[in-house]
C-alpha cells in the first residue's frame, strides 16, 4: 500500500526555504571582512639576483658601486635587504674604500645603508696613504657623502700599525679613519718619501 505524503513534505520544504533565505540574507548583509592592503604590509614585491648599482655625481664621475648576489625590495617603506653586500666608495684621487658585509638594510632612496653584524673594510695603499683594513659590526654608511660610522668595537691595521677602539668615523672624501674611544695598539709611523 502506497500512501501519499505530500501533506507531510510541505512543512519540511517550507522550513528548508526559510533556512536558505536566512543564510542568503546573512551572507549578503554581513559586513565584508576588510582585506589588508598588501602595500601596507612589510612583504617583498621584488627579488633581484646578481645585481650591481652604480651611482654617478652630476659631473658623471662614479661615486659608489653596490653589488650583491641577492636583494629583496619592500614596497611599504621602499627599503631593501641585501645579502653579502659589497660597496665601493670612490673619490677623485686616492684608493677607493671597500665595505663587505653579510647583510645590509638599504633605505628608500639608498641614502643610508646599515650593515648589521660583521663588516670588513679595506683601502689599498696609495702614494698618500698606507693600506688600511678594519673589522667592526653595525656600520652605518651614507654612500652619497662617502661617510660611515659605528659605535661598536673596531680593530684596524694601517700599514704596520695595529689599533683598536670603540666607535669610528670614516670620511672617504677626506681619507680619514677616526677611532673614537678607548684606543689601544701599536702605531708605526710611515717613513717619509726621500
Short mmCIF file of C-alpha atoms in Angstrom, two decimals:
data_model
loop_
_atom_site.label_atom_id
_atom_site.label_comp_id
_atom_site.label_asym_id
_atom_site.label_seq_id
_atom_site.Cartn_x
_atom_site.Cartn_y
_atom_site.Cartn_z
CA UNK A 1 0.00 0.00 0.00
CA UNK A 2 1.29 3.35 -1.05
CA UNK A 3 0.35 6.41 0.87
CA UNK A 4 0.50 9.92 -0.45
CA UNK A 5 2.80 12.05 1.83
CA UNK A 6 2.60 15.42 0.07
CA UNK A 7 0.96 16.94 3.10
CA UNK A 8 3.95 16.00 5.26
CA UNK A 9 6.56 17.31 2.77
CA UNK A 10 5.17 20.85 2.61
CA UNK A 11 6.31 21.90 6.14
CA UNK A 12 9.79 20.42 5.53
CA UNK A 13 10.15 22.25 2.19
CA UNK A 14 8.96 25.50 3.78
CA UNK A 15 11.48 25.11 6.63
CA UNK A 16 14.31 24.44 4.12
CA UNK A 17 13.30 27.53 2.11
CA UNK A 18 13.33 29.72 5.25
CA UNK A 19 16.77 28.35 6.25
CA UNK A 20 18.19 29.03 2.77
CA UNK A 21 16.73 32.57 2.74
CA UNK A 22 18.19 33.27 6.21
CA UNK A 23 21.65 32.09 5.12
CA UNK A 24 21.46 34.18 1.92
CA UNK A 25 20.47 37.32 3.87
CA UNK A 26 23.24 36.72 6.39
CA UNK A 27 25.87 36.46 3.65
CA UNK A 28 24.58 39.49 1.73
CA UNK A 29 24.08 41.83 4.70
CA UNK A 30 27.07 40.89 6.88
CA UNK A 31 29.96 43.40 6.68
CA UNK A 32 32.76 42.18 4.46
CA UNK A 33 35.99 41.49 6.23
CA UNK A 34 38.49 44.12 5.22
CA UNK A 35 41.34 42.66 3.27
CA UNK A 36 44.63 44.25 4.23
CA UNK A 37 46.36 46.29 1.58
CA UNK A 38 49.49 44.28 0.69
CA UNK A 39 51.38 47.52 0.09
CA UNK A 40 50.91 48.43 3.77
CA UNK A 41 52.39 45.16 5.00
CA UNK A 42 56.14 44.59 5.14
CA UNK A 43 56.12 41.95 2.40
CA UNK A 44 58.53 41.82 -0.54
CA UNK A 45 57.37 42.71 -4.03
CA UNK A 46 60.65 42.25 -5.90
CA UNK A 47 63.63 39.90 -5.66
CA UNK A 48 66.77 40.59 -7.67
CA UNK A 49 69.69 38.19 -8.17
CA UNK A 50 73.30 39.10 -9.01
CA UNK A 51 72.93 42.85 -9.41
CA UNK A 52 75.15 45.90 -9.48
CA UNK A 53 74.18 49.54 -8.91
CA UNK A 54 76.48 52.42 -9.85
CA UNK A 55 75.90 55.99 -8.73
CA UNK A 56 77.42 58.91 -10.63
CA UNK A 57 77.65 62.51 -9.46
CA UNK A 58 76.42 65.50 -11.52
CA UNK A 59 79.69 65.56 -13.49
CA UNK A 60 79.33 61.87 -14.41
CA UNK A 61 82.08 60.66 -12.06
CA UNK A 62 81.49 57.34 -10.29
CA UNK A 63 80.70 57.94 -6.58
CA UNK A 64 79.95 54.43 -5.37
CA UNK A 65 79.06 50.94 -6.51
CA UNK A 66 76.90 48.38 -4.72
CA UNK A 67 76.86 44.78 -5.87
CA UNK A 68 75.45 41.66 -4.26
CA UNK A 69 74.07 38.23 -5.11
CA UNK A 70 70.58 38.84 -3.66
CA UNK A 71 68.25 41.81 -2.99
CA UNK A 72 64.69 41.82 -1.63
CA UNK A 73 62.64 45.04 -2.04
CA UNK A 74 59.74 46.05 0.27
CA UNK A 75 57.15 48.48 -1.18
CA UNK A 76 55.68 49.69 2.14
CA UNK A 77 58.77 51.75 3.02
CA UNK A 78 60.67 51.35 -0.29
CA UNK A 79 63.56 49.70 1.57
CA UNK A 80 65.64 46.69 0.59
CA UNK A 81 67.58 43.91 2.27
CA UNK A 82 70.77 42.86 0.56
CA UNK A 83 72.68 39.62 1.11
CA UNK A 84 76.50 39.74 1.12
CA UNK A 85 76.70 43.40 0.00
CA UNK A 86 79.91 44.76 -1.45
CA UNK A 87 80.06 48.58 -1.50
CA UNK A 88 82.94 50.50 -3.05
CA UNK A 89 83.19 54.24 -2.29
CA UNK A 90 85.23 56.20 -4.83
CA UNK A 91 86.93 59.58 -4.70
CA UNK A 92 88.62 61.62 -7.45
CA UNK A 93 92.13 60.85 -6.18
CA UNK A 94 93.27 58.06 -3.92
CA UNK A 95 92.30 54.45 -3.46
CA UNK A 96 88.63 53.52 -3.09
CA UNK A 97 87.21 52.26 0.20
CA UNK A 98 85.59 48.82 0.07
CA UNK A 99 83.00 47.54 2.55
CA UNK A 100 81.92 43.90 2.67
CA UNK A 101 79.22 42.57 4.99
CA UNK A 102 76.98 39.57 5.47
CA UNK A 103 73.74 41.59 5.23
CA UNK A 104 72.65 45.19 4.72
CA UNK A 105 69.44 47.19 5.02
CA UNK A 106 69.15 49.91 2.38
CA UNK A 107 66.82 52.88 2.97
CA UNK A 108 64.22 54.12 0.48
CA UNK A 109 66.43 56.21 -1.77
CA UNK A 110 69.67 54.43 -0.97
CA UNK A 111 70.90 57.37 1.11
CA UNK A 112 71.62 55.11 4.10
CA UNK A 113 72.96 51.55 4.24
CA UNK A 114 73.09 49.74 7.58
CA UNK A 115 75.31 46.67 7.98
CA UNK A 116 74.13 44.63 10.98
CA UNK A 117 76.76 42.13 12.03
CA UNK A 118 80.35 41.93 10.86
CA UNK A 119 81.77 44.30 8.25
CA UNK A 120 85.22 44.16 6.64
CA UNK A 121 86.70 47.47 5.45
CA UNK A 122 89.63 47.74 3.03
CA UNK A 123 91.52 50.56 1.36
CA UNK A 124 94.52 49.78 -0.82
CA UNK A 125 97.75 51.70 -0.37
CA UNK A 126 98.19 54.86 -2.41
CA UNK A 127 101.01 57.41 -2.72
CA UNK A 128 99.34 59.46 0.04
CA UNK A 129 98.08 56.70 2.37
CA UNK A 130 99.10 53.34 3.76
CA UNK A 131 96.94 50.26 3.19
CA UNK A 132 94.08 50.07 5.69
CA UNK A 133 91.97 47.12 6.81
CA UNK A 134 89.38 47.15 9.57
CA UNK A 135 86.72 44.92 11.05
CA UNK A 136 83.69 46.08 13.02
CA UNK A 137 79.95 45.48 13.46
CA UNK A 138 76.79 47.56 13.00
CA UNK A 139 78.17 50.04 10.50
CA UNK A 140 76.02 52.85 9.06
CA UNK A 141 77.09 54.12 5.64
CA UNK A 142 75.99 57.29 3.82
CA UNK A 143 77.26 56.45 0.32
CA UNK A 144 76.46 59.82 -1.31
CA UNK A 145 78.56 61.64 1.29
CA UNK A 146 81.25 58.95 1.49
CA UNK A 147 80.76 58.65 5.26
CA UNK A 148 80.48 55.67 7.61
CA UNK A 149 80.24 55.28 11.37
CA UNK A 150 79.80 52.77 14.16
CA UNK A 151 79.68 52.82 17.95
CA UNK A 152 80.97 49.23 18.22
CA UNK A 153 84.45 47.74 18.73
CA UNK A 154 86.81 48.31 15.79
CA UNK A 155 90.06 46.51 15.01
CA UNK A 156 92.21 48.04 12.27
CA UNK A 157 95.59 47.77 10.66
CA UNK A 158 97.19 50.77 8.97
CA UNK A 159 100.38 49.73 7.23
CA UNK A 160 102.38 48.02 10.02
CA UNK A 161 100.25 49.59 12.79
CA UNK A 162 97.58 47.66 14.69
CA UNK A 163 94.95 49.68 16.56
CA UNK A 164 91.61 49.02 18.21
CA UNK A 165 88.98 51.13 19.91
CA UNK A 166 85.31 51.73 20.45
CA UNK A 167 83.46 53.59 17.72
CA UNK A 168 84.73 55.00 14.44
CA UNK A 169 84.02 57.74 11.92
CA UNK A 170 85.18 57.22 8.38
CA UNK A 171 85.29 60.01 5.80
CA UNK A 172 86.26 58.60 2.42
CA UNK A 173 86.47 62.00 0.71
CA UNK A 174 88.93 63.31 3.31
CA UNK A 175 90.59 59.84 3.55
CA UNK A 176 90.27 59.82 7.36
CA UNK A 177 89.52 56.94 9.72
CA UNK A 178 88.98 58.12 13.29
CA UNK A 179 88.75 55.77 16.29
CA UNK A 180 86.60 57.48 18.93
CA UNK A 181 87.32 55.97 22.38
CA UNK A 182 89.48 53.51 24.34
CA UNK A 183 92.11 53.39 21.59
CA UNK A 184 94.95 50.96 22.18
CA UNK A 185 97.51 49.25 19.98
CA UNK A 186 100.85 49.69 18.31
CA UNK A 187 101.37 52.60 15.92
CA UNK A 188 104.26 52.51 13.46
CA UNK A 189 104.90 55.87 11.75
CA UNK A 190 105.06 55.84 7.96
CA UNK A 191 108.51 56.59 6.61
CA UNK A 192 108.67 59.82 4.63
CA UNK A 193 109.49 59.50 0.96
CA UNK A 194 113.00 60.79 0.03
#
